[in-house]
Tab-separated table of C-alpha atoms in Angstrom:
chain	number	residue	atom	x	y	z
A	1	MET	CA	0.021	-0.002	0.017
A	2	HIS	CA	2.758	2.440	0.947
A	3	LYS	CA	4.592	1.715	-2.424
A	4	LEU	CA	1.466	2.345	-4.355
A	5	LEU	CA	0.901	5.726	-2.611
A	6	LEU	CA	4.497	6.748	-3.207
A	7	PHE	CA	4.114	5.714	-6.898
A	8	VAL	CA	0.920	7.783	-7.230
A	9	PHE	CA	2.583	10.808	-5.508
A	10	LEU	CA	5.694	10.605	-7.844
A	11	CYS	CA	3.343	10.365	-10.868
A	12	THR	CA	1.424	13.382	-9.654
A	13	LEU	CA	4.613	15.409	-9.273
A	14	TRP	CA	5.745	14.322	-12.755
A	15	SER	CA	2.353	15.319	-14.262
A	16	CYS	CA	2.793	18.898	-12.773
A	17	GLU	CA	5.902	19.558	-14.935
A	18	LYS	CA	5.541	21.728	-18.013
A	19	THR	CA	7.987	22.885	-20.538
A	20	ILE	CA	7.758	26.573	-21.083
A	21	ASP	CA	9.651	28.089	-24.181
A	22	ILE	CA	10.427	31.788	-23.783
A	23	THR	CA	11.372	33.648	-26.915
A	24	PRO	CA	12.936	37.013	-25.937
A	25	GLU	CA	11.721	39.976	-28.001
A	26	ASN	CA	14.291	41.841	-29.959
A	27	LEU	CA	13.402	45.452	-29.130
A	28	GLU	CA	14.639	48.693	-30.707
A	29	PRO	CA	17.600	50.031	-28.859
A	30	LEU	CA	16.998	52.766	-26.226
A	31	ILE	CA	19.285	55.626	-25.504
A	32	VAL	CA	21.376	55.133	-22.326
A	33	VAL	CA	22.599	58.259	-20.511
A	34	ASP	CA	25.532	57.990	-17.971
A	35	ALA	CA	25.906	61.570	-16.762
A	36	GLN	CA	27.512	62.984	-13.628
A	37	ILE	CA	28.809	66.212	-12.105
A	38	GLU	CA	30.460	66.706	-8.786
A	39	ASN	CA	32.016	69.592	-6.812
A	40	GLY	CA	35.139	70.923	-8.418
A	41	GLN	CA	34.775	68.777	-11.609
A	42	PRO	CA	33.244	69.388	-15.068
A	43	PRO	CA	30.174	67.449	-16.238
A	44	TYR	CA	30.748	64.101	-17.789
A	45	VAL	CA	28.215	62.487	-20.148
A	46	GLN	CA	28.461	59.204	-21.986
A	47	LEU	CA	25.717	58.245	-24.433
A	48	THR	CA	25.130	54.771	-25.713
A	49	ASN	CA	22.522	52.540	-27.244
A	50	SER	CA	21.114	49.611	-25.243
A	51	ILE	CA	21.821	46.092	-26.533
A	52	ASN	CA	19.546	43.003	-26.253
A	53	TYR	CA	19.733	40.993	-22.953
A	54	PHE	CA	21.180	37.889	-24.706
A	55	SER	CA	23.562	39.668	-26.978
A	56	THR	CA	27.108	38.302	-27.063
A	57	VAL	CA	29.354	41.127	-25.778
A	58	SER	CA	32.539	41.835	-27.822
A	59	LYS	CA	34.742	44.742	-28.458
A	60	GLU	CA	33.050	45.297	-31.813
A	61	ILE	CA	29.616	45.445	-30.239
A	62	LEU	CA	30.816	47.706	-27.440
A	63	SER	CA	32.535	50.097	-29.744
A	64	GLY	CA	29.419	50.375	-31.825
A	65	ILE	CA	27.039	51.321	-29.159
A	66	PHE	CA	28.382	54.854	-28.496
A	67	ILE	CA	26.151	57.730	-29.808
A	68	ARG	CA	28.216	60.214	-31.708
A	69	ASN	CA	27.641	63.841	-32.633
A	70	ALA	CA	24.814	64.478	-30.198
A	71	GLN	CA	23.881	67.913	-29.067
A	72	VAL	CA	24.568	67.998	-25.343
A	73	THR	CA	24.261	71.053	-23.010
A	74	VAL	CA	24.475	71.542	-19.261
A	75	SER	CA	23.021	74.565	-17.480
A	76	ASP	CA	23.330	75.813	-13.852
A	77	GLY	CA	20.537	78.295	-14.112
A	78	THR	CA	22.811	81.144	-15.072
A	79	SER	CA	25.089	79.798	-17.857
A	80	THR	CA	24.448	77.166	-20.519
A	81	HIS	CA	27.364	75.337	-21.892
A	82	LYS	CA	27.558	73.084	-25.004
A	83	LEU	CA	29.670	69.958	-24.318
A	84	LYS	CA	32.259	68.652	-26.750
A	85	GLU	CA	32.713	65.080	-27.821
A	86	TYR	CA	36.037	63.387	-26.931
A	87	ALA	CA	37.513	60.086	-28.066
A	88	VAL	CA	39.722	57.841	-25.875
A	89	PRO	CA	41.740	55.123	-27.611
A	90	ILE	CA	41.508	51.763	-25.826
A	91	GLY	CA	43.763	49.782	-28.173
A	92	GLY	CA	43.063	47.556	-31.141
A	93	GLY	CA	41.689	50.451	-33.267
A	94	PHE	CA	38.727	50.982	-30.776
A	95	ASN	CA	37.695	54.099	-28.908
A	96	ILE	CA	35.257	55.012	-26.192
A	97	TYR	CA	33.476	58.405	-26.450
A	98	TYR	CA	32.153	60.982	-24.014
A	99	TYR	CA	31.060	64.563	-23.666
A	100	SER	CA	32.483	67.187	-21.316
A	101	ILE	CA	33.280	70.991	-21.388
A	102	ASP	CA	34.601	72.465	-24.478
A	103	SER	CA	38.379	73.376	-23.883
A	104	THR	CA	38.127	75.797	-26.684
A	105	ASN	CA	35.160	77.729	-25.180
A	106	LEU	CA	35.942	78.079	-21.482
A	107	SER	CA	33.960	81.312	-20.992
A	108	THR	CA	30.746	79.418	-20.256
A	109	ALA	CA	32.328	76.212	-18.921
A	110	ILE	CA	30.436	74.833	-15.888
A	111	ILE	CA	32.360	73.342	-13.002
A	112	GLY	CA	30.338	71.603	-10.166
A	113	LYS	CA	29.563	73.604	-6.944
A	114	PHE	CA	28.020	72.544	-3.626
A	115	ASN	CA	24.199	73.270	-3.229
A	116	LYS	CA	23.547	74.015	-6.844
A	117	LYS	CA	21.143	72.546	-9.358
A	118	TYR	CA	22.100	71.434	-12.938
A	119	THR	CA	19.988	70.666	-16.000
A	120	LEU	CA	21.121	68.280	-18.688
A	121	ARG	CA	19.688	68.466	-22.248
A	122	VAL	CA	20.636	65.823	-24.890
A	123	GLU	CA	19.407	65.926	-28.497
A	124	VAL	CA	19.819	62.852	-30.604
A	125	ASN	CA	17.972	62.014	-33.888
A	126	ASN	CA	15.572	64.949	-33.363
A	127	LYS	CA	14.509	63.621	-29.892
A	128	ILE	CA	15.183	65.631	-26.811
A	129	TYR	CA	16.122	63.982	-23.303
A	130	THR	CA	16.221	66.063	-20.162
A	131	SER	CA	17.235	65.508	-16.546
A	132	GLU	CA	18.103	67.526	-13.336
A	133	THR	CA	20.402	66.919	-10.509
A	134	THR	CA	21.766	68.654	-7.515
A	135	ILE	CA	25.126	68.671	-5.573
A	136	PRO	CA	23.948	68.928	-2.040
A	137	SER	CA	25.872	70.703	0.850
A	138	LEU	CA	28.232	68.565	2.885
A	139	THR	CA	25.824	67.933	5.770
A	140	LYS	CA	26.412	64.292	6.515
A	141	THR	CA	30.106	63.837	7.217
A	142	LEU	CA	32.769	61.256	7.895
A	143	ASP	CA	34.383	62.093	11.176
A	144	SER	CA	37.283	59.531	11.312
A	145	LEU	CA	38.658	56.157	10.102
A	146	TRP	CA	40.488	53.260	11.725
A	147	TRP	CA	41.302	49.677	10.950
A	148	LYS	CA	40.704	46.377	12.817
A	149	PRO	CA	41.732	42.765	12.202
A	150	ALA	CA	39.274	41.093	9.969
A	151	PRO	CA	36.730	39.160	12.190
A	152	GLN	CA	36.448	35.419	12.071
A	153	ASN	CA	39.380	35.255	9.488
A	154	ALA	CA	42.556	33.284	10.254
A	155	ASP	CA	44.513	35.435	7.649
A	156	THR	CA	46.125	38.034	9.787
A	157	THR	CA	46.938	40.117	6.832
A	158	LYS	CA	43.260	40.900	6.229
A	159	VAL	CA	41.820	43.957	7.983
A	160	ILE	CA	38.607	45.950	7.947
A	161	ILE	CA	38.115	49.675	7.906
A	162	MET	CA	35.671	51.365	10.430
A	163	SER	CA	34.233	54.939	10.054
A	164	ARG	CA	32.430	57.285	12.463
A	165	ILE	CA	29.725	59.197	10.683
A	166	TYR	CA	27.642	62.179	11.766
A	167	ASP	CA	24.095	62.421	10.474
A	168	PRO	CA	22.397	65.788	11.078
A	169	PRO	CA	18.827	65.910	12.393
A	170	GLY	CA	16.160	65.887	9.863
A	171	TYR	CA	15.489	63.102	7.228
A	172	GLY	CA	16.681	63.325	3.669
A	173	ASN	CA	20.507	62.989	3.908
A	174	TYR	CA	21.769	60.593	1.271
A	175	VAL	CA	25.300	59.384	0.732
A	176	ARG	CA	27.389	57.175	-1.634
A	177	TYR	CA	30.952	56.078	-0.956
A	178	PHE	CA	33.989	54.888	-2.981
A	179	THR	CA	37.242	53.410	-1.945
A	180	LYS	CA	40.631	53.562	-3.575
A	181	VAL	CA	43.460	51.113	-2.651
A	182	ASN	CA	47.051	52.417	-3.198
A	183	THR	CA	47.099	53.916	-6.745
A	184	GLY	CA	44.032	52.129	-8.048
A	185	ASN	CA	40.753	53.578	-9.125
A	186	PHE	CA	37.867	54.625	-6.900
A	187	LEU	CA	35.300	51.832	-6.800
A	188	PRO	CA	31.989	51.554	-4.959
A	189	GLY	CA	31.052	48.691	-2.700
A	190	TYR	CA	28.271	46.248	-3.533
A	191	THR	CA	25.994	48.523	-1.534
A	192	SER	CA	27.382	51.882	-1.795
A	193	ALA	CA	24.260	54.265	-1.439
A	194	TYR	CA	22.681	54.908	1.911
A	195	ASP	CA	19.801	57.039	3.411
A	196	ASP	CA	19.130	58.094	7.053
A	197	GLN	CA	15.694	56.511	7.737
A	198	VAL	CA	17.124	54.575	10.670
A	199	ILE	CA	20.016	56.567	12.008
A	200	ASP	CA	18.625	60.147	11.580
A	201	GLY	CA	20.423	62.753	13.817
A	202	LYS	CA	22.958	60.237	15.137
A	203	THR	CA	26.753	59.668	15.250
A	204	TYR	CA	27.441	56.069	14.503
A	205	ASP	CA	30.211	53.539	13.644
A	206	ILE	CA	30.051	51.532	10.539
A	207	GLN	CA	32.301	49.276	8.429
A	208	VAL	CA	33.490	50.594	5.104
A	209	ASP	CA	33.682	47.705	2.611
A	210	GLN	CA	36.400	47.799	-0.005
A	211	GLY	CA	34.938	48.805	-3.381
A	212	VAL	CA	34.642	46.253	-6.171
A	213	ASP	CA	35.312	46.072	-9.867
A	214	ARG	CA	32.203	44.730	-11.220
A	215	ASN	CA	33.974	43.622	-14.486
A	216	LYS	CA	35.872	40.919	-12.547
A	217	PRO	CA	34.552	37.677	-10.890
A	218	ALA	CA	33.215	38.138	-7.432
A	219	GLU	CA	35.331	36.894	-4.475
A	220	PRO	CA	32.734	36.750	-1.629
A	221	GLU	CA	35.007	35.147	0.835
A	222	ASP	CA	37.282	38.224	0.732
A	223	TYR	CA	34.645	40.918	0.106
A	224	GLY	CA	35.078	44.033	2.064
A	225	PHE	CA	38.588	43.349	3.346
A	226	PHE	CA	41.693	45.324	2.897
A	227	GLU	CA	45.309	44.110	3.037
A	228	ARG	CA	47.477	45.133	6.041
A	229	GLY	CA	49.926	47.770	4.787
A	230	ASP	CA	47.513	49.064	1.985
A	231	THR	CA	46.905	52.779	1.597
A	232	ALA	CA	43.104	53.244	1.497
A	233	THR	CA	41.428	56.469	0.415
A	234	ILE	CA	37.608	56.890	1.111
A	235	LYS	CA	35.502	59.135	-1.173
A	236	PHE	CA	32.417	60.114	0.764
A	237	CYS	CA	29.594	61.919	-1.319
A	238	ASN	CA	26.473	63.722	-0.205
A	239	ILE	CA	23.892	62.967	-3.071
A	240	ASP	CA	20.349	63.856	-3.775
A	241	LYS	CA	17.396	61.475	-3.565
A	242	ALA	CA	17.037	60.760	-7.317
A	243	THR	CA	20.903	59.749	-7.310
A	244	TYR	CA	20.227	57.573	-4.299
A	245	ASP	CA	17.191	55.951	-5.847
A	246	PHE	CA	18.975	55.218	-9.065
A	247	TRP	CA	21.924	53.597	-7.400
A	248	ARG	CA	19.933	51.791	-4.695
A	249	THR	CA	17.996	49.987	-7.395
A	250	VAL	CA	20.924	49.389	-9.625
A	251	GLU	CA	22.766	47.763	-6.883
A	252	TYR	CA	19.793	45.698	-5.702
A	253	GLY	CA	19.310	44.469	-9.240
A	254	TYR	CA	22.915	43.625	-9.593
A	255	GLN	CA	23.085	41.541	-6.506
A	256	SER	CA	19.983	39.650	-7.358
A	257	VAL	CA	20.968	38.530	-10.928
A	258	GLY	CA	20.677	34.784	-11.247
A	259	ASN	CA	18.620	34.401	-8.032
A	260	PRO	CA	15.287	32.780	-8.942
A	261	PHE	CA	13.825	33.724	-5.626
A	262	SER	CA	14.541	37.415	-5.856
A	263	SER	CA	11.758	40.047	-6.568
A	264	PRO	CA	11.904	41.743	-9.826
A	265	ILE	CA	13.005	45.453	-9.594
A	266	LYS	CA	12.716	48.457	-11.847
A	267	ILE	CA	15.763	50.736	-12.141
A	268	LEU	CA	14.741	54.292	-11.051
A	269	GLY	CA	16.510	56.503	-13.525
A	270	ASN	CA	15.818	60.184	-13.951
A	271	ILE	CA	16.088	60.829	-17.738
A	272	SER	CA	12.905	61.947	-19.609
A	273	ASN	CA	11.363	60.747	-22.693
A	274	GLY	CA	11.873	56.959	-21.959
A	275	ALA	CA	15.599	56.950	-21.862
A	276	LEU	CA	17.676	54.659	-19.497
A	277	GLY	CA	20.261	55.820	-17.052
A	278	ALA	CA	20.558	58.890	-14.874
A	279	PHE	CA	22.162	62.266	-14.306
A	280	CYS	CA	23.827	62.203	-10.837
């Protein structure tokens, strides 16, 4: 009797299986805007076309997605500056392209300043895309840094960096951080953008994870650690809510890729007219 019930149960499970074939739709490319401005720096804008999810990525494909000869301007409410397109050789006859201040017309050049709003306008193929961002004042600040041996790790060369951070009273303080090790590049952590919903108006201690290069394979066993003897530089940025929402959703989506139990997420960009990306 027990064998019969087991057989019926297995047959029931087998009968519940169903093969589902999904054919991804090949959509027209969308414009992708990667634009930023920070205090003391000129605006930087990179324009590309999106590629299909299952595309095979190659140098040829990547070199062909850049949008050339666009009309790009940035305004600070007083001056408006038309950005110039620049090419950067990356070897093998390939270039990457970006837009920034026109070095031949510095009279209207815009350099980022604290507590100012900036408007971006991009015209491509007779379509116009706009966005706004702000550089907030330095209200949420990093007070001090120190290192400790990495916890629960037998490798005595591994350390963690701790920080003491002051959050002023009043909700709405958003930050993003980057780390640089020795002479490397500034890289964000897996989770690099934070709000103050829980720690409003407090001074608190928190670990600063080492930033990661998302173009390299993940190494979860060593994530967040620094090496004893490294020189670490922390870049601590006050950002506006739209910038926080963009990076919060991008990083959540990145961490959930390949997880069948994760919830779907929509990246919250701030570019008009259906474009992807953000001006931060």
